[in-house]
Amino acid sequence: MNYPSLFSPLKVGPYQLKHRVVLAPLTRMRAAKPSLAPRPLNAEYYAQRATPGGLLIAEASPVTATGFGSPGVPGIYTEQQVAGWREVVDAVHAKGGVIFLQLWHVGRVSHSSFQPGGVLPVAPSAVPIADLKTGTADGKAVAYETPRALETAEIPGVIDAYRQAAKNALKAGFDGVEVHGANGYLIEQFMQSHTNRRTDQYGGSIPNRVRFLLEVTKAVVEVWGANRVGVRLSPYGVANGSGEPDPMPLYSYAVEQLNPLGLAYLHFIEPRSSGAGRAEVNHQNVPSAMVLFRPIWKGVLISAGGFTGDAAEAAIRDGHADAIAFGRIFISNPDLPRRLQRGFPLTPYNRATFYGGDVAGYTDYPEHNELAQA
Ligand SMILES: Cc1cc2nc3c(=O)[nH]c(=O)nc-3n(C[C@H](O)[C@H](O)[C@H](O)COP(=O)(O)O)c2cc1C
């Protein structure tokens, strides 16, 4: 057997995991339309990747109708969506898996064609994403619009949407939730100085910019208890027009403030793979998030981004991380834990089928058939 550290048990909140190969949250845009509820195909996809005592983090799911920026993404704010997620959760539990849901609001990474009433997307400040194109609801590539800055009085309502979504996830039977504070979406827009030009208590100083992350996390914790809530961050990331000039003070403060909450885990995206959802990237000469923040974070640390089995084993063995989340290679290898453990070859992934569509590139990647190889 390969990788004794990766295949050792780990306690995450109340859950006793049997190994440390985690499914990273992966947007696949295959929910039912127009309900944006998960459908049986989605349950099959997650069940294929479930193992006894293995942690899956389900794809980012908008907490409210204004939180979308792409088509076919499942929501977690209607009864129908909760019922759809319940089937996903049941299918994963039937295989002994543990499943958390990632709670999402995209903020400015959207287009008015996705917004109720066709209004502008909301963000901390009216700062558009300058250098990237986005897609409209009918599939045209266009420049990002300038978002509308949230009024201070609106912010409690956005936090309430996260709280309600957390309740919905509980009702759907999930084992926990992950707050999506990464990749240039709403929470990170609040955190970072170039997207947050606010002059109220949510802007300016680092504590003010981190306030929204903490208020959202605490609202979710009120619903779930801290030991079933994780947070995902991407310091030094550049996805979706993000990027903080001097990340250490900002992210050190955020991690220090999250420490006393007693969360299930903190989940970092390694800067080398920032933006992997949009393109093949391998950023060079960038720091390692797990190495930088391990000494600051007191709880379970999950790292993601460009890991192979060897690199994952080394990270855990050397004490840099407690578990490793795999994205792209878990898409194309539904039996990834077994393949890594047994040293079976990996199937390459096909980026063309990452987003949208149906079975192809979703549930039709085969399990390794060792008998066929013999
Ligand atoms: C198709 C695709 C969809 C993704 N969707 C999400 C998402 O919903 N939430 C998130 O936090 N990260 C998302 N990511 C980032 C992955 O979780 C992960 O951090 C990244 O792919 C790097 O890990 P890897 O090198 O193992 O693929 C996505 C990446 C890909 C390739």
Short mmCIF file of C-alpha atoms and ligand atoms in Angstrom, two decimals:
data_model
loop_
_atom_site.label_atom_id
_atom_site.label_comp_id
_atom_site.label_asym_id
_atom_site.label_seq_id
_atom_site.Cartn_x
_atom_site.Cartn_y
_atom_site.Cartn_z
CA MET A 1 0.00 0.00 0.00
CA ASN A 2 1.17 3.50 -0.84
CA TYR A 3 1.06 6.63 1.21
CA PRO A 4 0.71 5.65 4.87
CA SER A 5 0.17 9.26 6.01
CA LEU A 6 -2.51 10.05 3.42
CA PHE A 7 -4.30 6.85 4.32
CA SER A 8 -4.27 7.34 8.06
CA PRO A 9 -7.39 8.34 10.00
CA LEU A 10 -8.23 11.93 10.88
CA LYS A 11 -10.84 13.50 13.12
CA VAL A 12 -12.61 16.45 11.49
CA GLY A 13 -15.11 17.98 13.88
CA PRO A 14 -17.22 15.07 15.11
CA TYR A 15 -16.33 12.89 12.11
CA GLN A 16 -13.75 10.14 12.16
CA LEU A 17 -12.34 10.08 8.64
CA LYS A 18 -10.65 6.89 7.46
CA HIS A 19 -8.31 8.68 5.05
CA ARG A 20 -7.24 12.18 4.08
CA VAL A 21 -8.10 12.30 0.36
CA VAL A 22 -10.82 14.97 0.15
CA LEU A 23 -12.96 15.88 -2.86
CA ALA A 24 -12.38 19.62 -3.48
CA PRO A 25 -15.48 21.73 -4.16
CA LEU A 26 -15.98 21.66 -7.93
CA THR A 27 -18.55 23.66 -9.89
CA ARG A 28 -19.88 21.41 -12.65
CA MET A 29 -23.01 23.34 -13.79
CA ARG A 30 -25.24 20.34 -14.18
CA ALA A 31 -28.19 21.12 -11.92
CA ALA A 32 -31.77 20.87 -13.20
CA LYS A 33 -33.11 23.93 -15.03
CA PRO A 34 -34.89 26.16 -14.25
CA SER A 35 -35.16 24.96 -10.62
CA LEU A 36 -31.36 24.85 -10.10
CA ALA A 37 -32.00 21.84 -7.88
CA PRO A 38 -29.61 18.87 -7.88
CA ARG A 39 -30.97 15.95 -9.90
CA PRO A 40 -30.36 12.17 -9.83
CA LEU A 41 -27.34 12.51 -12.13
CA ASN A 42 -25.69 14.75 -9.53
CA ALA A 43 -26.37 12.18 -6.80
CA GLU A 44 -24.74 9.53 -8.96
CA TYR A 45 -21.65 11.72 -9.51
CA TYR A 46 -21.13 12.32 -5.80
CA ALA A 47 -21.87 8.70 -4.87
CA GLN A 48 -19.19 7.58 -7.35
CA ARG A 49 -16.66 9.65 -5.42
CA ALA A 50 -17.82 8.65 -1.93
CA THR A 51 -15.81 6.21 0.18
CA PRO A 52 -16.39 5.00 3.74
CA GLY A 53 -15.00 7.70 6.00
CA GLY A 54 -13.98 9.94 3.07
CA LEU A 55 -14.82 13.66 3.04
CA LEU A 56 -16.48 15.24 0.00
CA ILE A 57 -16.98 18.98 -0.25
CA ALA A 58 -19.90 19.57 -2.57
CA GLU A 59 -19.70 22.30 -5.17
CA ALA A 60 -20.19 25.98 -4.43
CA SER A 61 -23.90 26.65 -4.09
CA PRO A 62 -25.36 30.17 -4.08
CA VAL A 63 -27.14 31.10 -0.87
CA THR A 64 -29.52 33.45 -2.66
CA ALA A 65 -30.68 34.28 -6.18
CA THR A 66 -28.31 37.28 -6.40
CA GLY A 67 -25.33 35.02 -5.68
CA PHE A 68 -25.10 33.42 -9.16
CA GLY A 69 -22.72 34.16 -11.98
CA SER A 70 -23.00 31.09 -14.17
CA PRO A 71 -25.68 28.77 -15.52
CA GLY A 72 -26.74 25.38 -14.14
CA VAL A 73 -25.20 25.92 -10.73
CA PRO A 74 -27.23 24.32 -7.90
CA GLY A 75 -28.70 26.64 -5.29
CA ILE A 76 -29.47 26.07 -1.63
CA TYR A 77 -32.28 28.56 -1.05
CA THR A 78 -35.50 26.84 -2.23
CA GLU A 79 -37.37 23.77 -0.97
CA GLN A 80 -36.88 22.05 -4.30
CA GLN A 81 -33.13 22.57 -4.10
CA VAL A 82 -33.08 21.22 -0.55
CA ALA A 83 -34.97 18.13 -1.72
CA GLY A 84 -32.51 17.64 -4.58
CA TRP A 85 -29.54 17.96 -2.24
CA ARG A 86 -31.19 15.48 0.15
CA GLU A 87 -30.91 12.81 -2.57
CA VAL A 88 -27.23 13.64 -3.11
CA VAL A 89 -26.54 13.43 0.61
CA ASP A 90 -28.45 10.16 0.99
CA ALA A 91 -26.50 8.59 -1.89
CA VAL A 92 -23.18 9.62 -0.30
CA HIS A 93 -24.23 8.43 3.15
CA ALA A 94 -25.30 5.08 1.69
CA LYS A 95 -21.64 4.58 0.79
CA GLY A 96 -20.41 5.70 4.20
CA GLY A 97 -19.12 9.08 3.00
CA VAL A 98 -19.12 12.42 4.78
CA ILE A 99 -20.33 15.43 2.79
CA PHE A 100 -20.11 19.17 3.41
CA LEU A 101 -21.73 21.82 1.20
CA GLN A 102 -19.86 24.93 0.08
CA LEU A 103 -21.88 28.13 0.60
CA TRP A 104 -21.35 30.73 -2.14
CA HIS A 105 -22.13 34.26 -3.17
CA VAL A 106 -20.23 35.43 -6.25
CA GLY A 107 -20.66 39.19 -5.70
CA ARG A 108 -19.23 41.00 -8.73
CA VAL A 109 -18.22 37.79 -10.57
CA SER A 110 -21.58 37.84 -12.31
CA HIS A 111 -23.57 39.55 -15.03
CA SER A 112 -26.93 41.31 -14.86
CA SER A 113 -28.43 38.56 -17.06
CA PHE A 114 -28.08 36.18 -14.08
CA GLN A 115 -29.62 38.63 -11.62
CA PRO A 116 -33.29 38.70 -10.64
CA GLY A 117 -34.86 41.59 -12.54
CA GLY A 118 -31.73 42.02 -14.67
CA VAL A 119 -30.18 44.46 -12.21
CA LEU A 120 -26.44 44.88 -11.69
CA PRO A 121 -24.63 42.35 -9.48
CA VAL A 122 -23.76 43.53 -5.98
CA ALA A 123 -20.28 43.88 -4.47
CA PRO A 124 -18.59 45.71 -1.60
CA SER A 125 -17.69 48.55 -3.98
CA ALA A 126 -18.44 49.58 -7.56
CA VAL A 127 -15.20 48.13 -8.94
CA PRO A 128 -15.46 45.94 -12.04
CA ILE A 129 -13.18 43.05 -12.98
CA ALA A 130 -11.01 44.77 -15.54
CA ASP A 131 -9.00 42.17 -17.38
CA LEU A 132 -11.34 39.22 -17.83
CA LYS A 133 -14.43 38.46 -19.86
CA THR A 134 -17.55 36.83 -18.48
CA GLY A 135 -20.47 34.96 -20.01
CA THR A 136 -24.05 36.17 -20.14
CA ALA A 137 -26.97 33.89 -19.35
CA ASP A 138 -27.39 33.26 -23.09
CA GLY A 139 -23.73 32.43 -23.52
CA LYS A 140 -22.18 35.60 -25.01
CA ALA A 141 -18.66 36.62 -23.95
CA VAL A 142 -18.76 40.20 -22.67
CA ALA A 143 -16.81 42.58 -20.42
CA TYR A 144 -17.72 42.57 -16.73
CA GLU A 145 -20.14 45.29 -15.70
CA THR A 146 -19.47 47.68 -12.84
CA PRO A 147 -21.27 46.14 -9.84
CA ARG A 148 -23.48 48.06 -7.47
CA ALA A 149 -21.97 48.71 -4.05
CA LEU A 150 -24.03 47.20 -1.23
CA GLU A 151 -25.53 49.73 1.16
CA THR A 152 -24.43 49.21 4.75
CA ALA A 153 -28.05 48.52 5.67
CA GLU A 154 -28.23 45.70 3.10
CA ILE A 155 -25.33 43.71 4.55
CA PRO A 156 -27.27 42.06 7.41
CA GLY A 157 -29.68 40.73 4.77
CA VAL A 158 -26.82 39.09 2.87
CA ILE A 159 -25.57 37.52 6.10
CA ASP A 160 -29.11 36.31 6.77
CA ALA A 161 -29.07 34.60 3.37
CA TYR A 162 -25.99 32.63 4.45
CA ARG A 163 -27.72 31.78 7.75
CA GLN A 164 -30.84 30.57 5.97
CA ALA A 165 -28.76 28.58 3.46
CA ALA A 166 -26.93 26.97 6.38
CA LYS A 167 -30.31 25.95 7.83
CA ASN A 168 -31.31 24.57 4.44
CA ALA A 169 -28.10 22.53 4.24
CA LEU A 170 -28.84 21.14 7.67
CA LYS A 171 -32.31 20.21 6.52
CA ALA A 172 -30.88 18.50 3.43
CA GLY A 173 -28.91 16.23 5.76
CA PHE A 174 -25.38 17.46 5.04
CA ASP A 175 -22.68 16.70 7.61
CA GLY A 176 -21.38 20.26 7.57
CA VAL A 177 -20.85 23.37 5.49
CA GLU A 178 -17.85 25.24 4.11
CA VAL A 179 -17.90 29.02 3.81
CA HIS A 180 -16.44 29.98 0.42
CA GLY A 181 -14.07 32.80 1.25
CA ALA A 182 -11.76 32.19 -1.73
CA ASN A 183 -11.23 32.81 -5.45
CA GLY A 184 -12.30 36.43 -5.71
CA TYR A 185 -15.96 35.95 -4.77
CA LEU A 186 -18.03 38.14 -2.45
CA ILE A 187 -16.27 37.38 0.83
CA GLU A 188 -12.83 37.84 -0.70
CA GLN A 189 -14.04 41.03 -2.41
CA PHE A 190 -14.75 42.38 1.07
CA MET A 191 -11.37 41.21 2.36
CA GLN A 192 -9.14 42.66 -0.32
CA SER A 193 -8.21 46.32 -0.59
CA HIS A 194 -8.63 46.83 -4.34
CA THR A 195 -12.22 45.51 -4.36
CA ASN A 196 -13.22 47.07 -1.06
CA ARG A 197 -13.20 50.88 -1.10
CA ARG A 198 -15.86 51.19 1.58
CA THR A 199 -15.76 53.85 4.26
CA ASP A 200 -18.17 52.15 6.70
CA GLN A 201 -17.36 49.45 9.29
CA TYR A 202 -16.86 46.91 6.46
CA GLY A 203 -14.06 48.80 4.72
CA GLY A 204 -10.71 50.44 5.31
CA SER A 205 -8.70 48.72 8.05
CA ILE A 206 -7.94 45.01 7.95
CA PRO A 207 -10.35 44.26 10.84
CA ASN A 208 -13.08 46.11 8.95
CA ARG A 209 -12.44 44.23 5.70
CA VAL A 210 -12.38 40.86 7.50
CA ARG A 211 -15.60 41.70 9.38
CA PHE A 212 -17.89 40.32 6.67
CA LEU A 213 -16.06 36.95 6.60
CA LEU A 214 -16.32 36.71 10.38
CA GLU A 215 -19.97 37.75 10.53
CA VAL A 216 -20.92 35.23 7.84
CA THR A 217 -18.92 32.47 9.52
CA LYS A 218 -20.43 33.22 12.93
CA ALA A 219 -23.95 33.22 11.47
CA VAL A 220 -23.33 29.80 9.96
CA VAL A 221 -21.76 28.57 13.18
CA GLU A 222 -24.91 29.60 15.07
CA VAL A 223 -26.82 27.15 12.90
CA TRP A 224 -24.36 24.27 12.76
CA GLY A 225 -22.04 24.57 15.74
CA ALA A 226 -18.43 25.45 14.96
CA ASN A 227 -17.15 21.90 14.67
CA ARG A 228 -19.22 21.24 11.56
CA VAL A 229 -18.20 24.43 9.73
CA GLY A 230 -15.12 24.91 7.56
CA VAL A 231 -13.79 28.01 5.82
CA ARG A 232 -11.94 28.16 2.48
CA LEU A 233 -9.42 30.92 1.76
CA SER A 234 -7.03 31.62 -1.10
CA PRO A 235 -4.25 33.92 0.10
CA TYR A 236 -1.91 35.01 -2.71
CA GLY A 237 -4.62 33.92 -5.17
CA VAL A 238 -5.34 35.79 -8.38
CA ALA A 239 -8.59 34.13 -9.48
CA ASN A 240 -11.42 36.25 -10.89
CA GLY A 241 -9.52 39.50 -10.69
CA SER A 242 -8.46 39.05 -7.06
CA GLY A 243 -5.09 39.80 -5.51
CA GLU A 244 -4.00 41.60 -2.35
CA PRO A 245 -0.76 43.58 -2.63
CA ASP A 246 0.52 42.41 0.77
CA PRO A 247 -1.47 39.31 1.75
CA MET A 248 0.28 38.27 4.97
CA PRO A 249 -1.11 40.93 7.34
CA LEU A 250 -4.64 40.49 5.96
CA TYR A 251 -4.72 36.69 5.98
CA SER A 252 -2.79 36.33 9.24
CA TYR A 253 -5.40 38.51 10.91
CA ALA A 254 -8.26 36.53 9.36
CA VAL A 255 -6.79 33.20 10.47
CA GLU A 256 -6.11 34.52 13.97
CA GLN A 257 -9.72 35.68 14.25
CA LEU A 258 -11.04 32.33 13.02
CA ASN A 259 -8.91 30.37 15.51
CA PRO A 260 -11.04 30.91 18.62
CA LEU A 261 -14.23 29.81 16.85
CA GLY A 262 -13.16 26.15 16.96
CA LEU A 263 -14.05 25.35 13.34
CA ALA A 264 -13.97 21.86 11.80
CA TYR A 265 -11.17 22.94 9.47
CA LEU A 266 -9.55 25.71 7.49
CA HIS A 267 -9.06 24.98 3.79
CA PHE A 268 -6.42 26.75 1.71
CA ILE A 269 -6.00 26.87 -2.05
CA GLU A 270 -2.33 26.79 -2.88
CA PRO A 271 -1.38 29.93 -4.86
CA ARG A 272 0.36 27.84 -7.55
CA SER A 273 -3.03 26.62 -8.74
CA SER A 274 -5.05 29.80 -8.29
CA GLY A 275 -7.50 30.06 -11.18
CA ALA A 276 -7.35 26.35 -12.04
CA GLY A 277 -11.10 26.46 -12.62
CA ARG A 278 -10.62 28.71 -15.66
CA ALA A 279 -7.35 27.51 -17.18
CA GLU A 280 -4.40 25.21 -16.74
CA VAL A 281 -2.12 27.13 -14.41
CA ASN A 282 1.04 26.41 -12.50
CA HIS A 283 2.14 29.76 -11.11
CA GLN A 284 5.86 29.79 -10.40
CA ASN A 285 7.76 31.46 -7.57
CA VAL A 286 4.72 31.76 -5.35
CA PRO A 287 4.61 30.97 -1.62
CA SER A 288 2.93 27.93 -0.14
CA ALA A 289 -0.23 28.76 1.80
CA MET A 290 -0.03 25.67 3.99
CA VAL A 291 3.59 26.37 4.92
CA LEU A 292 2.90 30.03 5.72
CA PHE A 293 -0.31 29.57 7.68
CA ARG A 294 0.22 26.22 9.40
CA PRO A 295 2.03 27.90 12.30
CA ILE A 296 -0.85 30.38 12.75
CA TRP A 297 -3.87 28.09 12.36
CA LYS A 298 -4.61 25.92 15.41
CA GLY A 299 -7.03 23.42 13.90
CA VAL A 300 -7.33 20.89 11.08
CA LEU A 301 -5.77 22.25 7.89
CA ILE A 302 -6.81 21.09 4.43
CA SER A 303 -4.72 22.16 1.46
CA ALA A 304 -5.66 21.98 -2.23
CA GLY A 305 -4.03 22.80 -5.51
CA GLY A 306 -1.86 20.83 -7.87
CA PHE A 307 -1.32 17.87 -5.56
CA THR A 308 -0.18 14.48 -6.78
CA GLY A 309 -0.23 11.46 -4.49
CA ASP A 310 3.47 11.94 -3.73
CA ALA A 311 3.09 15.62 -2.93
CA ALA A 312 0.03 14.94 -0.76
CA GLU A 313 1.82 12.25 1.20
CA ALA A 314 4.83 14.53 1.72
CA ALA A 315 2.66 17.45 2.87
CA ILE A 316 0.96 15.33 5.51
CA ARG A 317 4.06 13.43 6.55
CA ASP A 318 5.99 16.70 6.96
CA GLY A 319 3.19 18.22 9.02
CA HIS A 320 2.20 21.00 6.61
CA ALA A 321 -1.40 19.81 6.21
CA ASP A 322 -3.81 17.31 7.77
CA ALA A 323 -5.72 16.44 4.61
CA ILE A 324 -5.45 17.19 0.90
CA ALA A 325 -8.34 18.16 -1.36
CA PHE A 326 -8.07 17.05 -4.97
CA GLY A 327 -9.96 18.78 -7.77
CA ARG A 328 -9.18 18.04 -11.39
CA ILE A 329 -7.86 14.51 -10.94
CA PHE A 330 -10.86 13.60 -8.77
CA ILE A 331 -13.08 14.70 -11.68
CA SER A 332 -11.53 12.11 -13.98
CA ASN A 333 -10.87 9.43 -11.36
CA PRO A 334 -14.03 8.71 -9.38
CA ASP A 335 -12.10 6.05 -7.43
CA LEU A 336 -9.17 8.39 -6.74
CA PRO A 337 -8.52 7.26 -3.13
CA ARG A 338 -8.20 3.62 -4.18
CA ARG A 339 -6.03 4.48 -7.18
CA LEU A 340 -3.64 6.51 -5.08
CA GLN A 341 -3.50 3.90 -2.36
CA ARG A 342 -2.91 1.03 -4.75
CA GLY A 343 -0.68 2.89 -7.20
CA PHE A 344 -3.08 2.46 -10.12
CA PRO A 345 -2.62 4.83 -13.09
CA LEU A 346 -4.76 7.98 -13.29
CA THR A 347 -7.14 8.85 -16.12
CA PRO A 348 -6.41 12.33 -17.55
CA TYR A 349 -9.20 14.89 -17.29
CA ASN A 350 -10.89 16.68 -20.15
CA ARG A 351 -11.30 20.39 -19.45
CA ALA A 352 -13.87 20.75 -22.25
CA THR A 353 -16.44 18.87 -20.15
CA PHE A 354 -15.74 20.53 -16.78
CA TYR A 355 -18.70 22.91 -16.99
CA GLY A 356 -22.22 22.09 -18.11
CA GLY A 357 -23.56 19.27 -20.19
CA ASP A 358 -24.68 15.93 -18.96
CA VAL A 359 -23.15 12.50 -18.43
CA ALA A 360 -20.09 13.03 -20.66
CA GLY A 361 -17.07 14.00 -18.58
CA TYR A 362 -19.18 13.78 -15.43
CA THR A 363 -20.34 10.29 -14.51
CA ASP A 364 -18.73 8.36 -17.36
CA TYR A 365 -15.12 8.35 -16.15
CA PRO A 366 -14.42 4.69 -15.38
CA GLU A 367 -13.17 3.15 -12.18
CA HIS A 368 -9.85 1.42 -12.55
CA ASN A 369 -10.40 -2.16 -13.56
CA GLU A 370 -7.41 -4.05 -12.29
CA LEU A 371 -8.61 -7.34 -13.76
CA ALA A 372 -8.74 -5.82 -17.25
CA GLN A 373 -5.12 -4.75 -16.83
CA ALA A 374 -3.92 -8.16 -15.74
C1 LIG B 1 -14.00 22.59 -12.81
C2 LIG B 1 -13.58 23.30 -11.54
C3 LIG B 1 -14.54 23.84 -10.73
C4 LIG B 1 -14.18 24.44 -9.51
N1 LIG B 1 -15.16 24.90 -8.68
C5 LIG B 1 -14.83 25.36 -7.45
C6 LIG B 1 -15.84 25.67 -6.50
O1 LIG B 1 -17.05 25.51 -6.74
N2 LIG B 1 -15.45 26.16 -5.30
C7 LIG B 1 -14.12 26.33 -4.99
O2 LIG B 1 -13.82 26.77 -3.88
N3 LIG B 1 -13.14 26.01 -5.86
C8 LIG B 1 -13.47 25.50 -7.06
N4 LIG B 1 -12.47 25.11 -7.92
C9 LIG B 1 -11.08 25.05 -7.43
C10 LIG B 1 -10.79 23.63 -6.91
O3 LIG B 1 -11.54 23.36 -5.72
C11 LIG B 1 -9.30 23.42 -6.56
O4 LIG B 1 -8.90 24.32 -5.56
C12 LIG B 1 -8.43 23.61 -7.80
O5 LIG B 1 -8.93 22.87 -8.90
C13 LIG B 1 -6.99 23.16 -7.56
O6 LIG B 1 -6.95 21.80 -7.18
P1 LIG B 1 -6.46 20.66 -8.24
O7 LIG B 1 -5.09 21.08 -8.69
O8 LIG B 1 -6.43 19.40 -7.44
O9 LIG B 1 -7.44 20.66 -9.36
C14 LIG B 1 -12.81 24.55 -9.15
C15 LIG B 1 -11.83 24.04 -10.02
C16 LIG B 1 -12.20 23.41 -11.19
C17 LIG B 1 -11.12 22.80 -12.08
#
